[in-house]
Coordinates of C-alpha atoms in Angstrom, one line a residue:
Chain A
M298 CA 6.9 4.1 68.2
K299 CA 4.7 0.7 66.2
P300 CA 3.0 2.2 63.6
L301 CA -0.2 2.1 65.0
T302 CA -3.3 -0.5 63.1
A303 CA -6.5 0.2 62.0
I304 CA -9.6 -2.2 60.4
V305 CA -11.2 -1.2 57.9
T306 CA -14.1 -2.4 57.4
G307 CA -16.2 -3.1 54.0
A308 CA -12.4 -2.1 52.4
S309 CA -12.3 -4.7 48.9
E310 CA -14.5 -1.1 47.3
G311 CA -15.8 2.3 47.6
L312 CA -15.2 4.5 50.3
G313 CA -13.7 1.5 52.2
K314 CA -11.0 0.6 49.1
S315 CA -10.2 4.7 49.5
I316 CA -9.7 5.1 53.4
A317 CA -7.5 1.5 53.6
L318 CA -5.0 3.2 50.6
E319 CA -5.2 6.4 52.6
L320 CA -4.3 4.9 55.7
A321 CA -1.2 3.2 54.4
S322 CA 0.3 6.5 53.0
R323 CA 0.4 7.7 56.1
Q324 CA 2.2 4.9 57.1
I325 CA -0.4 2.8 59.5
D326 CA -0.7 -0.8 58.9
L327 CA -4.5 -2.5 57.9
V328 CA -6.7 -5.0 58.9
L329 CA -8.9 -5.3 56.2
V330 CA -12.2 -6.8 56.7
S331 CA -15.6 -7.1 53.6
L332 CA -17.0 -10.9 52.2
P333 CA -15.1 -13.4 50.6
S334 CA -14.2 -13.4 46.8
S335 CA -14.6 -9.7 46.9
G336 CA -10.8 -9.3 45.4
L337 CA -9.6 -8.9 49.0
P338 CA -6.4 -10.5 48.8
E339 CA -5.3 -9.0 45.0
L340 CA -5.7 -5.4 47.3
A341 CA -3.3 -6.3 50.4
E342 CA -1.2 -7.3 48.4
Y343 CA -0.6 -4.1 46.0
I344 CA -0.9 -2.1 48.9
R345 CA 1.8 -4.2 51.2
K346 CA 4.7 -4.7 47.4
N347 CA 3.2 -0.1 47.4
L348 CA 2.8 1.2 50.3
G349 CA 5.2 -0.7 52.2
V350 CA 3.4 -1.3 54.9
K351 CA 2.0 -4.6 56.9
V352 CA -1.5 -5.9 55.4
T353 CA -3.8 -8.5 57.6
V354 CA -6.7 -10.1 55.4
F355 CA -10.4 -10.9 56.5
E356 CA -12.5 -12.3 54.9
A357 CA -15.7 -12.4 56.4
D358 CA -19.7 -11.8 56.4
L359 CA -20.2 -9.1 59.1
T360 CA -23.6 -10.1 59.2
S361 CA -23.0 -12.9 61.5
A362 CA -22.1 -11.7 65.4
E363 CA -19.4 -15.1 65.7
N364 CA -17.8 -13.4 62.3
C365 CA -17.7 -10.1 64.9
T366 CA -15.6 -11.7 68.1
D367 CA -13.5 -14.2 65.1
L368 CA -11.8 -11.0 64.4
F369 CA -10.5 -9.5 67.1
D370 CA -9.7 -13.0 68.7
V371 CA -7.7 -13.6 65.2
L372 CA -6.1 -10.9 66.0
K373 CA -5.4 -11.4 69.0
R374 CA -3.6 -14.4 68.9
R375 CA -1.4 -12.9 66.7
K376 CA -0.8 -10.4 68.6
V377 CA -2.2 -7.2 66.6
T378 CA -3.5 -4.1 69.0
A379 CA -5.9 -2.4 66.9
N380 CA -6.1 1.5 67.2
I381 CA -8.1 2.2 64.5
L382 CA -11.4 1.2 63.5
I383 CA -13.1 2.3 60.0
N384 CA -16.7 1.3 60.4
N385 CA -17.2 1.4 56.7
A386 CA -19.2 -1.7 55.8
G387 CA -23.0 -0.6 54.1
L388 CA -25.5 -1.8 52.4
G389 CA -27.4 0.7 50.4
N390 CA -30.9 0.5 48.0
W391 CA -31.9 2.8 46.8
A392 CA -35.7 1.1 45.8
W393 CA -39.2 1.8 47.2
F394 CA -39.9 0.0 50.3
G395 CA -41.9 -2.4 49.4
D396 CA -39.7 -3.4 45.9
M397 CA -37.7 -5.4 47.8
N398 CA -37.8 -8.9 50.5
T399 CA -37.7 -8.8 54.2
G400 CA -34.4 -10.5 54.3
F401 CA -32.9 -8.1 52.3
Y402 CA -33.3 -5.5 55.0
K403 CA -32.9 -7.7 57.9
K404 CA -29.6 -7.9 56.5
Q405 CA -29.3 -4.5 55.7
I406 CA -29.7 -3.6 59.0
E407 CA -27.8 -6.5 60.3
L408 CA -24.5 -4.7 58.1
N409 CA -24.7 -1.1 58.8
V410 CA -26.4 -1.2 62.3
I411 CA -25.2 -4.2 64.1
A412 CA -21.5 -5.1 63.3
P413 CA -20.5 -1.5 64.0
V414 CA -22.5 -1.7 67.4
L415 CA -19.9 -5.5 68.3
L416 CA -16.8 -3.6 66.3
T417 CA -17.2 -1.0 68.5
H418 CA -17.3 -2.9 71.9
L419 CA -14.8 -5.1 70.5
F420 CA -12.7 -2.5 69.5
L421 CA -12.3 -1.1 72.5
A422 CA -11.4 -4.0 74.9
Q423 CA -8.9 -3.8 73.6
V424 CA -7.4 -1.1 73.3
D425 CA -4.4 0.3 74.0
D426 CA -5.0 2.8 76.7
E427 CA -1.7 4.9 77.3
R428 CA -2.6 5.5 72.6
T429 CA -5.1 8.3 71.4
A430 CA -7.6 5.6 69.8
Y431 CA -10.0 6.1 67.2
I432 CA -12.8 5.2 65.8
L433 CA -14.9 6.4 62.3
N434 CA -18.4 6.0 61.5
V435 CA -19.3 6.4 58.9
G436 CA -22.6 7.0 58.3
S437 CA -24.3 9.3 56.1
L438 CA -26.4 13.3 54.9
A439 CA -29.5 10.6 53.8
G440 CA -29.6 10.0 57.9
R441 CA -29.4 14.2 58.4
F442 CA -32.2 13.7 55.6
V443 CA -35.3 12.1 54.6
V444 CA -34.6 11.2 51.4
P445 CA -37.5 8.7 50.3
K446 CA -36.6 5.5 48.0
K447 CA -33.7 5.2 51.4
Q448 CA -35.9 4.7 54.7
V449 CA -33.8 2.2 56.6
Y450 CA -30.7 2.9 54.3
G451 CA -30.9 6.6 55.7
A452 CA -32.5 5.5 59.3
T453 CA -29.2 3.1 59.7
K454 CA -27.9 5.9 59.1
S455 CA -29.7 7.8 62.1
F456 CA -28.3 5.0 64.8
I457 CA -25.0 5.4 63.3
S458 CA -25.0 9.3 64.2
Y459 CA -27.3 8.9 67.4
F460 CA -25.1 5.7 67.8
T461 CA -21.1 8.0 67.5
R462 CA -22.6 11.9 69.3
C463 CA -24.1 9.4 72.8
L464 CA -20.5 7.9 72.4
Q465 CA -18.8 11.2 72.2
L466 CA -20.7 11.7 75.3
E467 CA -20.2 9.4 77.4
M468 CA -16.0 8.6 76.1
D469 CA -15.5 11.8 77.2
S470 CA -12.5 12.1 79.5
Q471 CA -11.3 8.6 77.6
N472 CA -8.1 8.5 75.7
V473 CA -10.4 8.0 72.6
S474 CA -12.0 9.8 69.9
I475 CA -14.8 8.8 67.9
S476 CA -15.8 11.0 64.5
L477 CA -18.7 10.8 61.9
L478 CA -18.7 10.5 58.5
S479 CA -21.8 12.3 56.8
P480 CA -20.3 12.1 53.2
G481 CA -23.4 12.9 51.0
G482 CA -23.1 10.1 47.3
I483 CA -19.7 9.1 45.8
N484 CA -18.5 8.1 43.1
T485 CA -17.8 4.6 44.0
K486 CA -18.5 1.1 42.5
P487 CA -19.5 0.7 38.8
E488 CA -22.6 0.4 39.2
L489 CA -24.2 2.7 41.3
L490 CA -21.9 5.4 38.4
V491 CA -24.5 4.4 36.0
M492 CA -27.4 5.9 38.0
N493 CA -25.3 9.0 39.6
H494 CA -24.1 10.5 35.8
N495 CA -27.4 10.4 35.8
L496 CA -28.4 12.5 38.0
K497 CA -29.0 16.3 38.0
G498 CA -28.5 19.8 39.6
I499 CA -28.1 19.3 42.7
A500 CA -27.9 16.2 43.8
K501 CA -24.9 15.8 41.1
A502 CA -23.2 18.3 43.2
T503 CA -23.7 16.1 46.1
I504 CA -20.6 13.4 44.9
T505 CA -17.7 13.6 45.4
E506 CA -15.1 11.4 44.4
P507 CA -14.2 9.1 46.6
D508 CA -10.7 9.6 47.4
R509 CA -10.9 12.6 48.8
V510 CA -13.2 11.8 50.8
A511 CA -10.9 9.0 51.8
Y512 CA -8.5 12.0 52.7
E513 CA -11.0 14.2 54.1
A514 CA -12.0 11.8 56.9
I515 CA -9.0 10.5 58.2
H516 CA -8.0 14.1 58.6
G517 CA -10.9 15.2 60.3
M518 CA -10.3 11.5 62.4
F519 CA -7.4 12.7 63.2
L520 CA -7.5 16.0 64.4
G521 CA -10.8 14.6 66.9
K522 CA -13.1 16.1 64.9
K523 CA -17.1 15.0 65.8
E524 CA -18.6 14.9 62.4
I525 CA -17.3 15.0 59.4
I526 CA -18.7 15.9 55.6
P527 CA -16.7 16.3 52.7
G528 CA -17.2 18.7 50.3
G529 CA -18.1 22.2 50.1
V530 CA -22.0 21.8 48.5
N531 CA -23.1 19.4 51.2
K532 CA -22.3 21.5 53.7
L533 CA -23.5 23.7 52.5
M534 CA -27.3 21.6 52.6
V535 CA -26.4 21.2 56.5
L536 CA -26.2 24.7 56.4
L537 CA -29.6 25.3 55.0
N538 CA -31.1 22.0 56.2
T539 CA -31.1 23.8 59.7
I540 CA -32.5 27.4 58.7
L541 CA -34.8 26.4 56.3
P542 CA -38.3 25.7 56.7
G543 CA -40.3 22.3 56.6
F544 CA -41.7 22.8 53.6
I545 CA -39.2 23.8 51.4
K546 CA -36.9 21.4 52.4
D547 CA -40.0 18.8 51.3
M548 CA -40.1 20.8 48.1
I549 CA -36.4 20.6 47.3
I550 CA -36.2 16.8 47.8
K551 CA -39.1 16.3 46.2
S552 CA -38.0 17.8 43.0
N553 CA -35.1 16.2 43.1
L554 CA -36.1 12.7 43.5
K555 CA -38.2 13.0 40.3
P556 CA -35.6 12.9 37.2
V557 CA -34.3 9.6 39.3
V558 CA -37.7 7.6 39.7
K559 CA -38.2 8.0 36.2
M560 CA -35.4 6.3 35.2
Chain B
M297 CA -10.9 -16.9 6.9
R298 CA -12.8 -13.8 7.6
I299 CA -12.4 -11.7 10.2
L300 CA -14.4 -8.7 11.8
V301 CA -12.9 -6.1 12.6
T302 CA -15.4 -3.1 14.6
G303 CA -13.9 0.5 14.8
A304 CA -12.1 -0.1 11.3
T305 CA -11.0 3.5 11.3
G306 CA -10.0 4.0 14.5
F307 CA -6.0 4.6 15.6
I308 CA -5.9 1.0 16.0
G309 CA -8.3 -0.7 14.2
R310 CA -7.2 0.2 11.1
Y311 CA -3.5 -0.8 11.6
L312 CA -5.2 -3.7 12.7
S313 CA -7.5 -4.4 9.7
F314 CA -4.3 -3.8 7.1
K315 CA -1.9 -5.8 9.2
L316 CA -4.6 -8.7 9.1
A317 CA -5.5 -8.1 5.4
E318 CA -1.8 -8.1 4.2
Q319 CA -1.4 -12.1 6.2
G320 CA -4.8 -12.3 3.9
Y321 CA -7.0 -12.8 6.2
N322 CA -9.8 -11.3 4.5
V323 CA -11.1 -8.7 6.8
V324 CA -14.5 -7.7 6.7
A325 CA -14.3 -3.9 8.3
L326 CA -17.0 -2.0 10.0
C327 CA -18.0 1.0 9.6
R328 CA -20.5 4.3 10.0
N329 CA -19.1 5.7 7.4
V330 CA -17.1 3.7 3.8
N331 CA -15.9 6.1 2.5
H332 CA -14.0 7.4 5.7
P333 CA -10.8 9.2 5.1
Y334 CA -9.4 6.6 7.7
L335 CA -9.7 3.5 6.2
I336 CA -6.7 1.9 4.7
P337 CA -7.7 0.7 1.0
H338 CA -6.4 -3.4 0.4
K339 CA -7.9 -6.5 -1.8
N340 CA -8.7 -8.3 1.8
I341 CA -10.9 -5.2 3.5
T342 CA -13.6 -4.6 3.3
A343 CA -15.8 -1.7 4.1
V344 CA -18.7 -3.0 5.4
K345 CA -21.9 0.0 6.9
G346 CA -22.5 -0.1 10.1
D347 CA -22.5 0.2 13.7
I348 CA -22.1 -1.5 16.9
L349 CA -25.6 0.2 18.4
D350 CA -27.6 -0.8 14.8
R351 CA -28.1 -4.6 15.0
P352 CA -29.5 -6.2 12.4
S353 CA -26.9 -3.6 10.7
L354 CA -23.7 -6.3 13.2
I355 CA -26.1 -9.1 12.5
S356 CA -25.0 -8.6 9.0
A357 CA -21.3 -8.2 9.1
M358 CA -20.3 -11.0 11.3
K359 CA -22.9 -13.6 10.4
D360 CA -20.4 -15.5 8.2
C361 CA -17.8 -14.4 10.2
Q362 CA -14.7 -16.6 12.2
Q363 CA -13.8 -14.0 15.0
V364 CA -13.9 -10.9 16.1
Y365 CA -11.4 -7.8 17.0
H366 CA -13.4 -5.3 18.8
T367 CA -11.9 -2.2 18.9
A368 CA -14.9 0.3 18.3
A369 CA -14.9 2.7 20.9
L370 CA -15.7 6.6 22.2
A371 CA -12.5 6.7 23.7
K372 CA -13.4 10.3 23.2
M373 CA -12.4 13.8 26.5
W374 CA -15.3 14.9 26.0
R375 CA -19.1 14.2 24.8
R376 CA -21.9 16.8 24.7
D377 CA -24.2 13.7 25.9
K378 CA -22.5 11.5 28.4
N379 CA -24.5 9.2 28.0
D380 CA -22.7 8.7 24.3
Y381 CA -20.1 6.7 26.8
Y382 CA -21.9 4.2 28.3
N383 CA -23.8 3.4 24.9
I384 CA -21.2 3.6 22.6
N385 CA -18.6 1.7 25.2
V386 CA -20.2 -0.7 27.5
A387 CA -23.9 -1.4 25.5
G388 CA -22.5 -2.0 21.7
T389 CA -19.3 -4.4 24.0
R390 CA -23.1 -5.7 25.1
N391 CA -24.4 -6.3 21.6
V392 CA -21.0 -7.3 19.6
L393 CA -20.3 -9.9 22.7
E394 CA -24.2 -11.0 22.6
L395 CA -24.4 -11.1 18.4
A396 CA -20.8 -13.5 18.6
M397 CA -21.8 -15.3 21.8
D398 CA -25.0 -16.4 19.2
L399 CA -23.2 -16.3 15.5
Y400 CA -20.5 -18.8 16.7
I401 CA -17.5 -16.9 16.5
S402 CA -14.9 -19.4 17.9
K403 CA -13.0 -15.8 19.1
I404 CA -13.5 -12.3 20.1
V405 CA -10.8 -10.3 20.7
Y406 CA -11.8 -7.4 23.5
T407 CA -10.0 -3.4 23.3
S408 CA -9.5 -2.0 26.1
T409 CA -7.4 0.1 28.0
C410 CA -5.3 0.6 31.0
G411 CA -7.2 3.1 31.5
V412 CA -9.2 0.4 33.7
W413 CA -6.0 0.0 36.2
G414 CA -5.9 4.4 36.1
P415 CA -2.9 6.5 38.1
T416 CA 0.1 4.6 40.1
I417 CA 1.3 4.7 43.1
K418 CA 5.1 2.8 42.8
H419 CA 5.2 0.0 40.4
P420 CA 4.1 -0.8 37.4
M421 CA 0.4 -2.3 37.4
T422 CA 0.2 -5.5 36.4
E423 CA -3.0 -7.2 35.4
N424 CA -4.0 -8.8 38.5
D425 CA -3.3 -5.4 40.8
P426 CA -6.6 -3.7 41.6
R427 CA -7.6 0.3 41.2
I428 CA -7.0 2.4 43.3
D429 CA -8.7 5.4 41.8
G430 CA -12.7 6.6 41.3
F431 CA -13.9 6.8 38.6
A432 CA -14.4 10.7 37.1
I433 CA -13.3 10.1 34.0
D434 CA -16.1 8.7 31.6
Y435 CA -14.1 7.0 29.2
E436 CA -12.4 4.1 32.3
R437 CA -15.4 4.1 33.7
T438 CA -17.2 2.9 30.5
K439 CA -15.0 1.0 30.1
Y440 CA -14.9 -0.4 33.1
L441 CA -18.0 -1.5 33.1
A442 CA -17.6 -3.4 29.3
E443 CA -15.1 -5.0 31.0
I444 CA -17.2 -6.7 33.4
E445 CA -19.5 -7.3 30.4
T446 CA -16.4 -9.4 29.0
R447 CA -16.3 -11.2 31.8
I448 CA -20.6 -11.6 31.6
Y449 CA -19.5 -14.0 28.4
A450 CA -16.9 -15.6 29.3
N451 CA -18.4 -17.2 31.8
K452 CA -21.5 -17.8 30.0
G453 CA -18.8 -19.5 27.9
L454 CA -17.7 -17.3 25.2
N455 CA -14.4 -17.2 23.7
V456 CA -13.1 -13.3 24.4
V457 CA -9.6 -11.7 25.0
T458 CA -9.1 -8.6 26.4
V459 CA -5.7 -6.6 25.2
N460 CA -5.8 -3.4 27.9
P461 CA -3.2 -0.9 25.7
S462 CA -1.6 1.5 26.9
R463 CA -1.5 4.7 26.1
V464 CA -1.1 4.0 22.2
Y465 CA 1.7 6.3 19.1
G466 CA 2.8 5.7 16.7
E467 CA 2.3 5.6 12.2
G468 CA -1.8 6.9 11.8
P469 CA -3.9 10.5 11.5
I470 CA -4.1 12.8 14.0
T471 CA -7.5 12.8 16.0
D472 CA -8.7 13.9 19.3
S473 CA -7.9 10.4 20.8
N474 CA -4.1 10.6 19.4
T475 CA -2.7 12.9 21.9
V476 CA 0.2 11.2 21.7
G477 CA 0.2 12.6 17.6
K478 CA -1.4 15.8 18.6
M479 CA 1.5 16.9 21.3
I480 CA 4.2 15.9 18.8
Y481 CA 2.3 17.7 16.0
G482 CA 1.6 20.5 18.5
Y483 CA 5.9 20.1 19.2
L484 CA 6.7 20.4 15.4
K485 CA 4.9 22.9 14.5
G486 CA 6.1 24.7 17.1
K487 CA 2.9 25.8 18.6
W488 CA 3.2 23.1 22.2
R489 CA 5.4 24.2 24.7
I490 CA 4.1 23.1 27.7
I491 CA 5.6 20.0 30.3
P492 CA 3.1 20.1 33.0
G493 CA 4.0 20.8 36.5
K494 CA 7.5 19.5 37.5
G495 CA 8.1 16.9 33.8
T496 CA 8.3 14.1 36.5
Q497 CA 4.7 12.9 36.0
V498 CA 5.3 9.3 33.9
S499 CA 3.1 8.2 31.6
N500 CA 3.6 4.3 29.6
Y501 CA 3.7 4.4 25.8
A502 CA 3.0 1.1 23.6
Y503 CA 3.9 2.0 20.0
L504 CA 1.0 0.8 17.5
D505 CA 2.6 -2.0 15.5
D506 CA 3.3 -3.1 18.9
V507 CA -0.3 -3.0 19.7
V508 CA -1.2 -4.0 16.9
N509 CA 1.0 -7.0 17.1
G510 CA -0.3 -7.9 20.1
H511 CA -4.1 -8.4 19.7
I512 CA -3.3 -11.0 16.7
A513 CA -1.2 -12.4 19.5
A514 CA -4.3 -12.7 21.8
M515 CA -6.7 -13.6 18.7
E516 CA -4.2 -16.9 18.5
Q517 CA -2.4 -17.9 21.6
G518 CA -4.3 -15.8 24.1
E519 CA -5.6 -17.8 26.8
P520 CA -10.2 -17.3 27.1
G521 CA -11.9 -15.4 29.7
N522 CA -8.2 -13.4 30.3
R523 CA -6.9 -9.8 30.1
Y524 CA -3.1 -8.5 28.9
I525 CA -1.4 -5.0 29.2
L526 CA 0.1 -4.3 25.8
G527 CA 2.1 -1.5 26.3
G528 CA 5.1 -0.2 26.4
E529 CA 8.1 2.0 28.3
D530 CA 7.7 3.8 31.2
I531 CA 8.7 7.7 30.2
S532 CA 8.0 10.5 32.2
F533 CA 7.5 14.1 30.7
N534 CA 10.5 15.2 30.5
T535 CA 12.0 12.6 29.0
F536 CA 9.4 12.3 25.9
F537 CA 10.2 15.7 25.2
D538 CA 14.1 15.7 25.2
T539 CA 13.6 12.8 23.2
L540 CA 10.8 14.6 20.9
Q541 CA 14.0 17.4 20.7
N542 CA 16.9 14.9 20.3
I543 CA 15.2 13.7 17.2
S544 CA 13.0 15.8 15.3
G545 CA 16.2 18.0 16.1
K546 CA 13.8 21.1 16.7
S547 CA 14.6 23.2 19.9
H548 CA 11.8 24.9 21.8
N549 CA 12.3 27.1 25.5
M550 CA 9.4 24.9 26.7
I551 CA 7.2 25.9 29.6
R552 CA 6.6 24.5 32.8
L553 CA 3.2 25.0 33.9
P554 CA 2.5 24.3 37.0
Q555 CA 0.0 22.2 38.4
R556 CA -2.1 25.2 40.0
I557 CA -2.3 26.6 37.6
I558 CA -3.4 23.6 34.5
E559 CA -5.9 22.7 37.5
A560 CA -7.5 26.3 37.6
Y561 CA -7.8 26.8 34.1
S562 CA -9.0 23.6 33.9
H563 CA -12.3 24.3 35.8
F564 CA -12.2 27.4 33.5
E565 CA -12.4 25.3 30.3
K566 CA -15.7 22.9 32.4
L567 CA -17.8 26.2 33.9
K568 CA -16.9 27.5 29.5
T569 CA -18.3 24.6 28.3
S570 CA -21.1 24.0 31.5
L571 CA -22.6 27.7 30.5
T572 CA -21.8 27.4 26.3
G573 CA -21.7 24.0 25.3
L574 CA -18.6 25.1 23.7
P575 CA -16.3 22.0 23.8
P576 CA -13.6 22.7 26.4
V577 CA -9.9 22.6 25.7
F578 CA -9.3 20.1 28.8
L579 CA -11.1 19.0 32.1
P580 CA -10.7 18.6 36.0
E581 CA -10.6 15.1 36.1
F582 CA -7.3 15.0 34.2
A583 CA -5.6 18.0 35.3
A584 CA -5.9 16.1 38.5
R585 CA -4.8 13.8 36.7
L586 CA -1.3 14.8 35.7
R587 CA -0.5 14.5 38.9
R588 CA -1.1 10.8 39.1
D589 CA 1.7 8.1 36.6
Q590 CA 0.6 5.6 35.3
K591 CA 3.1 2.7 35.2
Y592 CA 2.2 -0.1 34.1
S593 CA 3.6 -3.5 32.8
S594 CA 3.5 -6.0 29.8
Q595 CA 5.0 -8.6 31.7
K596 CA 2.4 -11.0 31.1
A597 CA 1.2 -11.1 27.5
I598 CA 6.1 -11.7 26.8
A599 CA 5.6 -14.0 28.7
K600 CA 2.8 -15.2 27.0
L601 CA 2.3 -14.1 24.1
N602 CA 5.3 -13.7 22.8
Y603 CA 4.4 -9.7 23.1
H604 CA 7.7 -6.9 21.4
I605 CA 8.6 -3.9 23.3
T606 CA 10.1 -1.5 20.7
P607 CA 12.5 0.5 22.4
F608 CA 10.6 4.2 22.8
A609 CA 13.7 6.8 20.7
E610 CA 12.8 3.8 17.5
G611 CA 8.9 4.1 18.1
M612 CA 9.6 7.5 18.2
A613 CA 11.8 8.0 15.1
K614 CA 9.5 6.4 12.6
T615 CA 6.3 8.5 14.9
I616 CA 7.8 12.2 14.4
N617 CA 8.8 11.1 10.4
H618 CA 5.4 9.4 9.8
I619 CA 4.0 13.3 10.9
K620 CA 6.4 15.3 9.3
N621 CA 5.6 13.9 5.9
L622 CA 1.6 14.4 6.3

């Protein structure tokens, strides 16, 4: 049988890179998408050389709708049918609402909300009905918990969560499996690492390594899991979230925020 | 010519200082303790008290120098205060680069590590390859961040070259960061009896002499803003201990400790450390690394810097002989 092909957005760094490596180690061909000059050709060459799969590179800013359409036009011209879509690209933030400018929030919403919707639509239009298609939408635990300083980010991830659950219901009878990945903090970009390493207590325990998250994500996706929550502590947090009364949750969030706010 | 060496009491820095002094350069050896036992006495080496975190001391050490070798780093596996890794490796490096810019230093060689790449899949890593692993190890994370600093300063016009030694072994003191030396010393005493896993994990071993020559070649011929892997042969644990046995003539019954036991033990050690504050023998992030190979290619340094790799057996023979006579 022909090898599967997976599109991974935001593939140059962090979780996207780990997911790309995880898929390639399962002999799945890749279409890697990331911003220009983010080291994507080097990563692609490394994966071809070491894991022997086909890798297509698409360097573009997904906040532009034309680039989303372009991606699938390019694949069509090259006669590549994608069987897997990993909507991973996203823009995070950790700042009081007033501290970032309007342009930032616009970009954040375009990348975290509009791009996954468009890509999912375009992806579903080209899938081969004979083979199971998979979509993995990267949400966040921040979409479940109300976390100050993550106001817009958390809201975009809540959107992804709603969008994914709704599609799961709509497409129940079709040969498409859609999963939501809800990770906590991940040790990814070096800039974030400095911040993560200053965290303490519960906040620190929720931080996981990207290769571990990538493994659990892809494993869960192929099992057809509706939601994948990597890491034991994170699973516990979600459980507590469903049973604890609201005022206690607020206390926990505020106490966890304190050491970080001081930074 | 006056040359500043930071980390002059370290495994690489002390021998680099000595070699430069032998070549007739005046070496300013930056030390926190000028009477440090690892400093090699030489008429061309002047020990200057200072610290890369103390800018005034760094300025007075650097001000009449033309070149700087920045080898100082925190390379230990564990430190009670994790912030030390960031402060020494990143902020310390930033201090050196910034002052080098202010004081018109003509060229700097920065000692990074192959740890900025970490594990490999199949082929040895080259300078252009991306890092494929996360950043669980503090040393690797902060050295990675420090390289970003060197790129920022290279873009500002500073003539800085980065060298990336792999796992360095050779003739020198047995310290916490000299992990190979510790292993050989333990084996010769009959105390080290463990081979991790099946012994097939491969690491790259760089001979100290080669690494120091590579530093000097990088100063002479390195292209600004470039980095060069200074490695050696890719060797498995099995080959490592076979070589050690053949050369030393000592044979021990080695225990191949299963990976799962090593990992379980490392979690116990982590718990012990978090409860008691006592230094751990081993940590989970290092145990996990034993599952992966760490192979690196020195082809760029060989082609551009005339880098020479001493055969592993030859370097080991000299190292074993040195450790026997300690």
